[in-house]
PDB file of C-alpha atoms in Angstrom:
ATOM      1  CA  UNK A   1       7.987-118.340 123.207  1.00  0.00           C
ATOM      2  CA  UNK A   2       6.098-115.243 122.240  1.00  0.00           C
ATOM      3  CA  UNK A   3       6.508-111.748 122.530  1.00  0.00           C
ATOM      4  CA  UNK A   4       4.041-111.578 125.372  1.00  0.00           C
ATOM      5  CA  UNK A   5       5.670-113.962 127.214  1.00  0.00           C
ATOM      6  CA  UNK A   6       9.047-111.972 127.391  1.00  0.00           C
ATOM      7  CA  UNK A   7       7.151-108.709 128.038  1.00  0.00           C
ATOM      8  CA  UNK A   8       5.264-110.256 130.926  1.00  0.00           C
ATOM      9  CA  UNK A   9       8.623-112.131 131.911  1.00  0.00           C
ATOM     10  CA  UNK A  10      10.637-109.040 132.243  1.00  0.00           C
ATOM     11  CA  UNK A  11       8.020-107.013 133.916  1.00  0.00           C
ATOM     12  CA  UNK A  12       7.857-109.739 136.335  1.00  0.00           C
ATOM     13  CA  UNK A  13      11.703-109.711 137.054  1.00  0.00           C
ATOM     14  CA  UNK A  14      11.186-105.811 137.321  1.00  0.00           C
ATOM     15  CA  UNK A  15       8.312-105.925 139.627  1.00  0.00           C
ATOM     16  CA  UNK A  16       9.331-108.768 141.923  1.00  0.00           C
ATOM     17  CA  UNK A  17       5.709-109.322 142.360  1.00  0.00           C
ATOM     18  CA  UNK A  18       3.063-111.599 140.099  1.00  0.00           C
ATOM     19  CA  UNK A  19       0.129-109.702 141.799  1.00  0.00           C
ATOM     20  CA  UNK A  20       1.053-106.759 140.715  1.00  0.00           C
ATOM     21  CA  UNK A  21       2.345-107.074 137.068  1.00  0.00           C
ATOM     22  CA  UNK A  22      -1.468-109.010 136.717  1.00  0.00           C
ATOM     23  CA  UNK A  23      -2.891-105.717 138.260  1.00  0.00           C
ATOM     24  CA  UNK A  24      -0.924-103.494 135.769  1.00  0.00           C
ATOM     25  CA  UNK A  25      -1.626-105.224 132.982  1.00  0.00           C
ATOM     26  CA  UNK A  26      -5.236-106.280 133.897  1.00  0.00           C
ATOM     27  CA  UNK A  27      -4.818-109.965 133.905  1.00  0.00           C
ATOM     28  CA  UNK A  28      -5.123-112.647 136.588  1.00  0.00           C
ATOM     29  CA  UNK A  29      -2.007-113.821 138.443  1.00  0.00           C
ATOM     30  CA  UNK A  30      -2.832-117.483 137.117  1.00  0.00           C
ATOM     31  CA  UNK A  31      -2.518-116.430 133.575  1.00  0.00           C
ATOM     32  CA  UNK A  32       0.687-114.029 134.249  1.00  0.00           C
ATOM     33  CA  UNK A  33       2.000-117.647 135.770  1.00  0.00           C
ATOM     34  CA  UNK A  34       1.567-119.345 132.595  1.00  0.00           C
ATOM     35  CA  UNK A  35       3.555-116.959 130.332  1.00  0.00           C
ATOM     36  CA  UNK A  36       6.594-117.912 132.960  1.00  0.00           C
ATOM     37  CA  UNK A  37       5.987-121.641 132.963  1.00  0.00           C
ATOM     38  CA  UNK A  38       5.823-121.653 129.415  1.00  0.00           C
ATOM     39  CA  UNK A  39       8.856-119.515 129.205  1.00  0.00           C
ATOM     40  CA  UNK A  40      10.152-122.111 131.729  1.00  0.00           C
ATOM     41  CA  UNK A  41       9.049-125.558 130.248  1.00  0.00           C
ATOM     42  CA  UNK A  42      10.507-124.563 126.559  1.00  0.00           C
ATOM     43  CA  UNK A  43      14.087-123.355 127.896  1.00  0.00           C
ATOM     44  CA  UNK A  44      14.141-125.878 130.547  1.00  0.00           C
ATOM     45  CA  UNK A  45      15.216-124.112 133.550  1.00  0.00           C
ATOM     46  CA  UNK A  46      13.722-122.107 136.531  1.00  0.00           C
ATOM     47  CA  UNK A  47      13.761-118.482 135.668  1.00  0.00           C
ATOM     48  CA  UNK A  48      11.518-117.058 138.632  1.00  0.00           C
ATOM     49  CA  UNK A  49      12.469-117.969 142.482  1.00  0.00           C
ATOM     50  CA  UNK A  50       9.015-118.324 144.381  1.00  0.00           C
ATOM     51  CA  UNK A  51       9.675-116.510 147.669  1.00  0.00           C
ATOM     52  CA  UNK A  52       6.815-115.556 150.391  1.00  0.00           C
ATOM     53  CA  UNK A  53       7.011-112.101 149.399  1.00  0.00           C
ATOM     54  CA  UNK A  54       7.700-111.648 145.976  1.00  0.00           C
ATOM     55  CA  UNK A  55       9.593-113.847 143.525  1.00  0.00           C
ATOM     56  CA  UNK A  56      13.303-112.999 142.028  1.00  0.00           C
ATOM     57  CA  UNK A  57      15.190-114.116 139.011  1.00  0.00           C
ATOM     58  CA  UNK A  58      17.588-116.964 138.924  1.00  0.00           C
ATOM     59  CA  UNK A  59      20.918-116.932 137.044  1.00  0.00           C
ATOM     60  CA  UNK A  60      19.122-117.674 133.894  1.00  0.00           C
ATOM     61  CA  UNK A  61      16.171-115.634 134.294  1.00  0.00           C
ATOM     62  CA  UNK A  62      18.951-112.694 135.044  1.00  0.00           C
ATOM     63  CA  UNK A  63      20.089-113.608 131.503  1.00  0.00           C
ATOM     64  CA  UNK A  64      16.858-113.456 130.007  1.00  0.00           C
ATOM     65  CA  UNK A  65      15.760-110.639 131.582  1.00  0.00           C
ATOM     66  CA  UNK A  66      18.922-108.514 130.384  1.00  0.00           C
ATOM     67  CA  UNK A  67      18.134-109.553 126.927  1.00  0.00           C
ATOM     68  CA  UNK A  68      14.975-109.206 126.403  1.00  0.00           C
ATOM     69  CA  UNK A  69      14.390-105.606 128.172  1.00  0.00           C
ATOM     70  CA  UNK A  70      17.334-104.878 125.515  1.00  0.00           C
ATOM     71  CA  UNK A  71      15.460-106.651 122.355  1.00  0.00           C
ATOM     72  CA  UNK A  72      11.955-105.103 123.824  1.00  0.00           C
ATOM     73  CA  UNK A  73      13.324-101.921 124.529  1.00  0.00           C
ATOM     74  CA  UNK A  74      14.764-101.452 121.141  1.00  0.00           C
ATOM     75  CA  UNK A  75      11.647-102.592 119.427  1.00  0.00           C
ATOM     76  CA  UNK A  76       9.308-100.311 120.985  1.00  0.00           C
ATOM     77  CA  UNK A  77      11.590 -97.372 119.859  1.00  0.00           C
ATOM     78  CA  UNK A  78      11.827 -99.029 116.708  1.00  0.00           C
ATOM     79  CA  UNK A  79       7.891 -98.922 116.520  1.00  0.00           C
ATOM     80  CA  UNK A  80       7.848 -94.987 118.316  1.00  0.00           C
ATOM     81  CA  UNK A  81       9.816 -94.440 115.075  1.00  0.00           C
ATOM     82  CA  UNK A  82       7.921 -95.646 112.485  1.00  0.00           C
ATOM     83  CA  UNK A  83       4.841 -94.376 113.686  1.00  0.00           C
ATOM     84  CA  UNK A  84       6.726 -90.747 113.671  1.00  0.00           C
ATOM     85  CA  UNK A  85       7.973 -91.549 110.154  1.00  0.00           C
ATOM     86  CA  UNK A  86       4.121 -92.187 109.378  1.00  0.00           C
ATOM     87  CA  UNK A  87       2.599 -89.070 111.460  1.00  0.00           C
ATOM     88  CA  UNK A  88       5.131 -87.156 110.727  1.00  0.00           C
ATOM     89  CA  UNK A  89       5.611 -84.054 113.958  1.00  0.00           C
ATOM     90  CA  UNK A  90       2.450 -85.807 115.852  1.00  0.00           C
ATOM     91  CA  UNK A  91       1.701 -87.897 118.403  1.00  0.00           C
ATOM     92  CA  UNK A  92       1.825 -88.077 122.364  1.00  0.00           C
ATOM     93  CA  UNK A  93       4.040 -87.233 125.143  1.00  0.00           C
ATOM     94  CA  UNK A  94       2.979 -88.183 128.370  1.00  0.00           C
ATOM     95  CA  UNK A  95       4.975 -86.787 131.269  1.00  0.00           C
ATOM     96  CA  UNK A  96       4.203 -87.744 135.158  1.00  0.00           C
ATOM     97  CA  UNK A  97       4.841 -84.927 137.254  1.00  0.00           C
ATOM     98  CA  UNK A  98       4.196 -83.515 140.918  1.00  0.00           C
ATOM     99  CA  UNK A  99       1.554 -80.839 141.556  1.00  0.00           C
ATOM    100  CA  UNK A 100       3.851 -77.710 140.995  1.00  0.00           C
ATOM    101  CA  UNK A 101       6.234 -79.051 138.499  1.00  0.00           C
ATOM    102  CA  UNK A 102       5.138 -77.494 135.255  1.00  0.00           C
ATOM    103  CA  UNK A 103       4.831 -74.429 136.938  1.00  0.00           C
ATOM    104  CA  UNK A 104       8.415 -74.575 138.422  1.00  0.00           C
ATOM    105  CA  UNK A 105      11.219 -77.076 136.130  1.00  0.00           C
ATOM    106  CA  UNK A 106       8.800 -76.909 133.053  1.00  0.00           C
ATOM    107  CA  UNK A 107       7.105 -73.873 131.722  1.00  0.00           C
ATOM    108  CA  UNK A 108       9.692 -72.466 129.010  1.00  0.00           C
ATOM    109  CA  UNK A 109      10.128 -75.662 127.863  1.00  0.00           C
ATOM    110  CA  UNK A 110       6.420 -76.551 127.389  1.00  0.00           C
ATOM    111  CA  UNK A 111       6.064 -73.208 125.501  1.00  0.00           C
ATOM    112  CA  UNK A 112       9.376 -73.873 123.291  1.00  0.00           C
ATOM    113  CA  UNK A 113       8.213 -77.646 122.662  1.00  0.00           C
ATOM    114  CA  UNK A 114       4.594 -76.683 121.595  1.00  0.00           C
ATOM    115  CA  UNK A 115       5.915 -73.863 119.197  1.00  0.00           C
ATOM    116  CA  UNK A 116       8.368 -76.582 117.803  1.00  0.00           C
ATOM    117  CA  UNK A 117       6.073 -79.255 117.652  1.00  0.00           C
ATOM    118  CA  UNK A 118       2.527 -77.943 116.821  1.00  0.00           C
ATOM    119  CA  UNK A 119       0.926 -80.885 116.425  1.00  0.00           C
ATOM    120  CA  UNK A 120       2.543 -82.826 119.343  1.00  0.00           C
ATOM    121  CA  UNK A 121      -0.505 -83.784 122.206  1.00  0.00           C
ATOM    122  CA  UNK A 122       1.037 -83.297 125.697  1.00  0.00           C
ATOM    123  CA  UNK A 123      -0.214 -85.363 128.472  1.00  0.00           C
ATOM    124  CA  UNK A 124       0.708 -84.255 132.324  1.00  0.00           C
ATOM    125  CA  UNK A 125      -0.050 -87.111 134.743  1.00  0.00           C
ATOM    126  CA  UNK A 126      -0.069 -85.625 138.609  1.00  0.00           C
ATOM    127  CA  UNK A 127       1.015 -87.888 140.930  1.00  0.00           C
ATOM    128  CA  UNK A 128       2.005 -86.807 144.866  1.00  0.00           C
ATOM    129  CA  UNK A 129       5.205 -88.922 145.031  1.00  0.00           C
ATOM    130  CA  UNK A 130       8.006 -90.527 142.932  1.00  0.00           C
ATOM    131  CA  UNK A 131       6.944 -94.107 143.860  1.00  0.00           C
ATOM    132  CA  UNK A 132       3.656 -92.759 141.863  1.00  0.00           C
ATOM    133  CA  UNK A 133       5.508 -91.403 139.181  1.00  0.00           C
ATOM    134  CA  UNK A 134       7.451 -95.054 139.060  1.00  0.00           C
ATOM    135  CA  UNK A 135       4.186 -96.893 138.940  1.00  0.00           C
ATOM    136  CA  UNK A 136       2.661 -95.455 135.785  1.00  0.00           C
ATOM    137  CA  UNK A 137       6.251 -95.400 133.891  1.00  0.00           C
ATOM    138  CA  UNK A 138       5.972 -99.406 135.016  1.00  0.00           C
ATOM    139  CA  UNK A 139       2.711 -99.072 133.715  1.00  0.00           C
ATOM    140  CA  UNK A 140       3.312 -97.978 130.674  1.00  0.00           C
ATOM    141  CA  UNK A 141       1.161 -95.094 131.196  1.00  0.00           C
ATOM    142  CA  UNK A 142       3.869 -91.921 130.731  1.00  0.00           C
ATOM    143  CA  UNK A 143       6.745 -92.170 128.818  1.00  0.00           C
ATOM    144  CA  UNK A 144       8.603 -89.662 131.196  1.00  0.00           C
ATOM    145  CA  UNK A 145       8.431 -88.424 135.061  1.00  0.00           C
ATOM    146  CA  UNK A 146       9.931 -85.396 136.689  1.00  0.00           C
ATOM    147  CA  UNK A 147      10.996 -87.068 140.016  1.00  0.00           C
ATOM    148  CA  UNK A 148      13.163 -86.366 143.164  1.00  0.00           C
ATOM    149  CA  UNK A 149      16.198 -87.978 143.074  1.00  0.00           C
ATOM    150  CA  UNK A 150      16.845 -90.924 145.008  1.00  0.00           C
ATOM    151  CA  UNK A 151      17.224 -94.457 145.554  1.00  0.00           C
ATOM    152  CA  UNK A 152      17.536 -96.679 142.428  1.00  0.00           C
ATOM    153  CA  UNK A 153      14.581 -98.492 141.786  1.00  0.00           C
ATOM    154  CA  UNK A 154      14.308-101.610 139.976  1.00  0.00           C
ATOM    155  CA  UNK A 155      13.398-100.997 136.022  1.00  0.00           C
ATOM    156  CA  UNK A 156      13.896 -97.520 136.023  1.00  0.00           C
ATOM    157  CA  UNK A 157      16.414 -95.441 134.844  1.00  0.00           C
ATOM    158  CA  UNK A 158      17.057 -91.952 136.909  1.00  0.00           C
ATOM    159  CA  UNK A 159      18.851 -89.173 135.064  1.00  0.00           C
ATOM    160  CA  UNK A 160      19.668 -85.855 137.732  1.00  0.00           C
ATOM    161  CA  UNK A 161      19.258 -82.644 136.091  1.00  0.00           C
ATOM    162  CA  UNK A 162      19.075 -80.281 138.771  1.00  0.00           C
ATOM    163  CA  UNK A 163      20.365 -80.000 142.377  1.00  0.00           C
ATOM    164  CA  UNK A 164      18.741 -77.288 144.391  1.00  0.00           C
ATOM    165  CA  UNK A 165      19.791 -75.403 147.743  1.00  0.00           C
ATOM    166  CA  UNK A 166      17.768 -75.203 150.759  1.00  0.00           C
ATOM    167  CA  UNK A 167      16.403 -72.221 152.053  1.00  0.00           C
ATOM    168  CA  UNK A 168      14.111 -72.111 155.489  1.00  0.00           C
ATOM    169  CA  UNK A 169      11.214 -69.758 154.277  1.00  0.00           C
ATOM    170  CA  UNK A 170       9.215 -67.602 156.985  1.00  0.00           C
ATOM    171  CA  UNK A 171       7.467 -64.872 157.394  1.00  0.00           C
ATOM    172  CA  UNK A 172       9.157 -61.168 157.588  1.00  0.00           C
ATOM    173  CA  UNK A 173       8.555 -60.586 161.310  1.00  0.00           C
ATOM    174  CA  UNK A 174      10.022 -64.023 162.351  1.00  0.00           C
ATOM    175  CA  UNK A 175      13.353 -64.142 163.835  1.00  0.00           C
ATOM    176  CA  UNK A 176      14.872 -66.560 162.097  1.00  0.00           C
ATOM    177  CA  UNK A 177      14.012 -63.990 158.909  1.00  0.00           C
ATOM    178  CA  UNK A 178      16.831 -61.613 160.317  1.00  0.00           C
ATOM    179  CA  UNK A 179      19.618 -64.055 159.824  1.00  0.00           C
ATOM    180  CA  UNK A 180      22.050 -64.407 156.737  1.00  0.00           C
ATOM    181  CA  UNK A 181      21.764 -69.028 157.047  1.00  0.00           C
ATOM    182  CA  UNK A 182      20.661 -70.887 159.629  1.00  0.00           C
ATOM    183  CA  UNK A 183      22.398 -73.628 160.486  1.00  0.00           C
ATOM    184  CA  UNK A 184      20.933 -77.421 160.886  1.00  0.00           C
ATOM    185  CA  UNK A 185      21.367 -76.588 164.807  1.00  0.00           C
ATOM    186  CA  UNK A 186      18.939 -73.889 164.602  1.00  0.00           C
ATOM    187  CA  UNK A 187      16.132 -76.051 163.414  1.00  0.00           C
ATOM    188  CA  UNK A 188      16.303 -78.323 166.162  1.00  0.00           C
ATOM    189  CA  UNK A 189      13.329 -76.473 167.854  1.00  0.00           C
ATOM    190  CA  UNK A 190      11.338 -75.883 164.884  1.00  0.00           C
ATOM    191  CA  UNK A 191       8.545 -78.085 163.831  1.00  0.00           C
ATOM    192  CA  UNK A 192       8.536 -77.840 160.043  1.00  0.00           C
ATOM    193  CA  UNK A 193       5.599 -77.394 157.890  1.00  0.00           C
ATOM    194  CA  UNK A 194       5.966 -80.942 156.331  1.00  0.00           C
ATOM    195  CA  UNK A 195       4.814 -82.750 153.175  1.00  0.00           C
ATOM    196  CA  UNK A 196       3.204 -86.281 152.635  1.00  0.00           C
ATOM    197  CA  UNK A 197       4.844 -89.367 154.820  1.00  0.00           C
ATOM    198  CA  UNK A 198       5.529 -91.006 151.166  1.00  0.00           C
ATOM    199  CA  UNK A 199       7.004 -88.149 149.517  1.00  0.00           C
ATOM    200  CA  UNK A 200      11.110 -88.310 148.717  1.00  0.00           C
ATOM    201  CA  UNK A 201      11.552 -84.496 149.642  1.00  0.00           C
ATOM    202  CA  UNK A 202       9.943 -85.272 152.784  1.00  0.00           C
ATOM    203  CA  UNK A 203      12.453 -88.424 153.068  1.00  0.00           C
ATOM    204  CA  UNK A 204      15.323 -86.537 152.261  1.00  0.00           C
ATOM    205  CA  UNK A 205      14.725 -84.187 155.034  1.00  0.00           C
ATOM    206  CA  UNK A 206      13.556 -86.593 157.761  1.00  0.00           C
ATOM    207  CA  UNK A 207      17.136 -88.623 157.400  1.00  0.00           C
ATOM    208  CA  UNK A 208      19.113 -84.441 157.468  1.00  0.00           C
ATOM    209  CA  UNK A 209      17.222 -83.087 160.200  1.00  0.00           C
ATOM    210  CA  UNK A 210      16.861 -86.236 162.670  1.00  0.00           C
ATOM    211  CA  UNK A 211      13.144 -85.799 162.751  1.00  0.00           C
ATOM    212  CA  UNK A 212      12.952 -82.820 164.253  1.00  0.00           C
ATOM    213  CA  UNK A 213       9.642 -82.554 167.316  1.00  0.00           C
ATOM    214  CA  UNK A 214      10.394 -78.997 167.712  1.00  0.00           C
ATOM    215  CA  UNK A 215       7.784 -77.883 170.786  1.00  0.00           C
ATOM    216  CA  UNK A 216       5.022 -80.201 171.273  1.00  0.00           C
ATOM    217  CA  UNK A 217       1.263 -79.697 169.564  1.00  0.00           C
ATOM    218  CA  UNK A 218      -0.486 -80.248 166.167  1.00  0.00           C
ATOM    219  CA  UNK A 219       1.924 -80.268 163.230  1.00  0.00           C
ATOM    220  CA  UNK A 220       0.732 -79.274 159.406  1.00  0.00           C
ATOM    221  CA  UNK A 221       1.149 -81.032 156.326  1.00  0.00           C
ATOM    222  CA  UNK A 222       0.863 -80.178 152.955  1.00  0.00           C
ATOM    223  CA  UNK A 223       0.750 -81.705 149.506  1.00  0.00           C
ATOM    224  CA  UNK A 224       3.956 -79.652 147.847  1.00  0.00           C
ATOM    225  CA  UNK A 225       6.052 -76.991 148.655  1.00  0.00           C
ATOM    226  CA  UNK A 226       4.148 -74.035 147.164  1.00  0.00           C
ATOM    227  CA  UNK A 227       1.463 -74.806 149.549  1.00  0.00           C
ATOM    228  CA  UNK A 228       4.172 -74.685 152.344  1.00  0.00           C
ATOM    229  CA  UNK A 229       5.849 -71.525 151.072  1.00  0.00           C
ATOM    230  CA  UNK A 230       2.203 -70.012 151.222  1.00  0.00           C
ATOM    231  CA  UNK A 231       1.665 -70.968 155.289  1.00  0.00           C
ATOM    232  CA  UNK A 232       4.821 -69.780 155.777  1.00  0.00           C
ATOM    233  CA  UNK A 233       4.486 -66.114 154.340  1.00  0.00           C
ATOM    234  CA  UNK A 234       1.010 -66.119 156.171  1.00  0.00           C
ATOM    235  CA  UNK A 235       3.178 -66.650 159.168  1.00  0.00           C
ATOM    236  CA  UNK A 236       1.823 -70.166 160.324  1.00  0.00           C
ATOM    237  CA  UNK A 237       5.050 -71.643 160.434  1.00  0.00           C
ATOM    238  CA  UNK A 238       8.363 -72.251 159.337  1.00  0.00           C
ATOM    239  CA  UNK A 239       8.696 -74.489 155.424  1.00  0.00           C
ATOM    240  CA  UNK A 240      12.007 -75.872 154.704  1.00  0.00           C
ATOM    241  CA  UNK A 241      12.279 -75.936 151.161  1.00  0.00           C
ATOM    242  CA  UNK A 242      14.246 -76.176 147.825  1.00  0.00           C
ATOM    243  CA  UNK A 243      15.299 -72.927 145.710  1.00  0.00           C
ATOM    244  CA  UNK A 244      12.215 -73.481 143.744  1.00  0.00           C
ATOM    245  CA  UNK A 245      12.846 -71.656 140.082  1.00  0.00           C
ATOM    246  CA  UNK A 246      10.240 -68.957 139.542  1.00  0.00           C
ATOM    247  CA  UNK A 247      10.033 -67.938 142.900  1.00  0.00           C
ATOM    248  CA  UNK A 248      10.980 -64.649 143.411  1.00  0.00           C
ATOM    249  CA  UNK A 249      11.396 -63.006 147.148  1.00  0.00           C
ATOM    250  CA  UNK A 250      10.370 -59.609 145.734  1.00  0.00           C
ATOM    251  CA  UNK A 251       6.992 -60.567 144.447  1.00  0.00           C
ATOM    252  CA  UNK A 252       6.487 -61.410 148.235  1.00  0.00           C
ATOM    253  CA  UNK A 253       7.400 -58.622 150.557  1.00  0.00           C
ATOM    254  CA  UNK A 254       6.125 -60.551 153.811  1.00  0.00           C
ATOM    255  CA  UNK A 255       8.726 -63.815 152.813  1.00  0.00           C
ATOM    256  CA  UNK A 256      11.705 -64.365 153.685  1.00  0.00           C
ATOM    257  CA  UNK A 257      14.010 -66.871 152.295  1.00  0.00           C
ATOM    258  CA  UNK A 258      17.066 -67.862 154.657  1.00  0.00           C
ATOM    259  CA  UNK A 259      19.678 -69.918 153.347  1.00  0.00           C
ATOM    260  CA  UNK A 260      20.941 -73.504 154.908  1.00  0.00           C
ATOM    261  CA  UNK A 261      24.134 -73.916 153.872  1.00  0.00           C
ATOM    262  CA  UNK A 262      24.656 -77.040 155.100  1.00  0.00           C
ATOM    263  CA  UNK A 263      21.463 -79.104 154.602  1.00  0.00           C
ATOM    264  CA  UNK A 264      22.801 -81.385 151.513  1.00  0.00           C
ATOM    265  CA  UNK A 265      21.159 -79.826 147.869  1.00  0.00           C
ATOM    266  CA  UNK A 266      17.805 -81.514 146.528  1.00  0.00           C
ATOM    267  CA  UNK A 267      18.185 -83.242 143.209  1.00  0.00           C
ATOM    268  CA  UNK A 268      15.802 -83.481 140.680  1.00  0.00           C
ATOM    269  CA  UNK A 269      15.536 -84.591 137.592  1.00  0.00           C
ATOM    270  CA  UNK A 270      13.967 -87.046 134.665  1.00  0.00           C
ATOM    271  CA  UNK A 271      12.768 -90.773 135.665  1.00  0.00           C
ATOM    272  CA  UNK A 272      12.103 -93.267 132.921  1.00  0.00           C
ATOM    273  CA  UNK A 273      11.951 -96.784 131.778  1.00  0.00           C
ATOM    274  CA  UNK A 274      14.854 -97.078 130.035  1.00  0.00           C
ATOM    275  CA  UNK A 275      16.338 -93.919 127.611  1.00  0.00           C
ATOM    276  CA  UNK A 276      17.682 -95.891 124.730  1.00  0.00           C
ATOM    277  CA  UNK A 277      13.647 -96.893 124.192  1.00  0.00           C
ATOM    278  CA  UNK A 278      12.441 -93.094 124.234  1.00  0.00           C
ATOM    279  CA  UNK A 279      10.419 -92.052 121.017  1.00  0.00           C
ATOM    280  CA  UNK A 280      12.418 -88.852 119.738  1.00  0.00           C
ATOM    281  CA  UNK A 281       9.624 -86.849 121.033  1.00  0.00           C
ATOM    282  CA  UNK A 282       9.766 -87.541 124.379  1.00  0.00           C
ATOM    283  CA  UNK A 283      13.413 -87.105 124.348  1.00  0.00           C
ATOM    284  CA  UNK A 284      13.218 -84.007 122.712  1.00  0.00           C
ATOM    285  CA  UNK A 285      10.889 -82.737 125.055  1.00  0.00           C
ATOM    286  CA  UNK A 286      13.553 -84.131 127.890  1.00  0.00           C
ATOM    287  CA  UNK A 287      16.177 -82.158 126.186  1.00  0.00           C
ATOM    288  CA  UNK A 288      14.530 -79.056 125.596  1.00  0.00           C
ATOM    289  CA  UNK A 289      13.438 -79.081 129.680  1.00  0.00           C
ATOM    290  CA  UNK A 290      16.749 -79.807 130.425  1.00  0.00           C
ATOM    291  CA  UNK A 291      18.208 -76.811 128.169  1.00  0.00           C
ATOM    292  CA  UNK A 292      15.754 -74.280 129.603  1.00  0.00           C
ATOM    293  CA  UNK A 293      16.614 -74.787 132.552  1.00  0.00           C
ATOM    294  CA  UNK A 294      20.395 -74.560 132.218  1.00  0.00           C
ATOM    295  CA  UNK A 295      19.589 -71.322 130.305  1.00  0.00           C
ATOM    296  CA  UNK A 296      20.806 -68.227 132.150  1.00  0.00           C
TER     297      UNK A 296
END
């Protein structure tokens, strides 16, 4: 039994799927097979149910797994540590993010962070959805992802730090602009400027709004919700969106921002392996995010 083994073990029983723990760590499925039957043949029981799509652990490899994702865990924050101890205030952060989340959740705490820690390289990943920000913390390739909130998702750890209204932005002259809130009611004949089919946000408001069709025609689709924000103050259509921190309705006289009341909040917050197993950079950097934005 060798460390390898376990690793590719537990990503395995995190995956569910041989062909893709063999794509992420750039082996063939054949030799990610072996590190389980050898796992297998010294313990003497099944740890992996085959299954036509996928394969899940048994009772023992549920016992394995639990411990070694512990044992790993600790040692690679045992490692993180004692290559900080070495460096001293260097090394990496790598942070998976969406298009516009530096500019919105993470600015003053980039600034504080980089003032702190000099020396510190920071790494922002973009990807256009959560499951993208889960595959490259699977991946091993960021240490931390700003993510919508939503569904658990096996091997990763979700931590909420924000919740954010709804507002319905549009442009100055629209009607809708004149009210105080809309209500979920009044968006039944709007058809929403809308972000990608894979996105959470989008998710989130598909299952609120009961897929609204609004009038029928050509709908538009965007990557993130600045772009939508932007269509809608150029009046070509209505964006349902979260309070996004940073915008301000003043520096945009032709936008209005109209309240939903009682569209459930969008939460947001920090995705990540597993927290314990965090290098004290990367949780400082967390932290500090997290305090800047609970700053007044």
């Amino acid at each position: 039994m060798t460390l390898d083994d376990l690793r590719v073990f537990v990503a395995a029983c995190e995956s569910g799927n041989l062909s893709a723990v063999a794509r992420d760590l750039s082996r063939t499925q054949s030799a990610i097979s072996q590190h389980v039957r050898r796992l297998e043949a010294e313990l003497g029981l099944t740890l992996l149910e085959r299954r036509p799509r996928g394969v899940v652990p048994t009772q023992a490899g549920r016992i394995l797994h639990r411990a070694a994702a512990q044992g790993i865990g600790q040692l690679d924050l045992a490692l993180r540590q004692l290559r900080d101890l070495r460096d001293g205030e260097s090394g990496t952060v790598r942070i998976a993010t969406g298009a516009t989340t530096v500019r919105h959740f993470m600015s003053a705490g980039v600034v504080r962070f980089r003032r702190q820690f000099p020396e510190v390289d920071l790494e922002f990943r973009t990807e256009t959805s959560s499951r993208g920000c889960f595959d490259a913390l699977a991946a091993q390739e960021a240490d931390l992802a700003w993510i919508t909130i939503g569904a658990a998702a096996r091997g990763i750890e979700q931590r909420p730090v924000l919740s954010l209204p709804w507002v319905l932005a549009v442009h100055a002259e629209d009607p809708l602009a004149r009210r105080s809130t809309v209500e979920l009611a009044d968006l039944a004949g709007v058809q929403p400027i809308r972000l990608p089919q894979n996105s959470a946000g989008r998710a989130h408001l598909d299952g609120q709004l009961a897929h609204p069709a609004g009038e029928p025609g050509a709908t538009t689709s965007v990557a993130d919700w600045d772009t939508a924000i932007l269509l809608a103050e150029l009046g070509l259509g209505h964006a349902v969106v979260p309070t996004l921190p940073g915008w301000r309705p003043a520096d945009h006289p032709a936008l209005r921002f109209v309240p939903i009341p009682h569209l459930p909040p969008l939460t947001v917050g920090w995705a990540v392996r597993q927290w314990d197993a965090l290098s004290p950079l990367a949780r400082e950097f967390a932290q500090l995010v997290e305090r800047t934005q609970s700053a007044p």
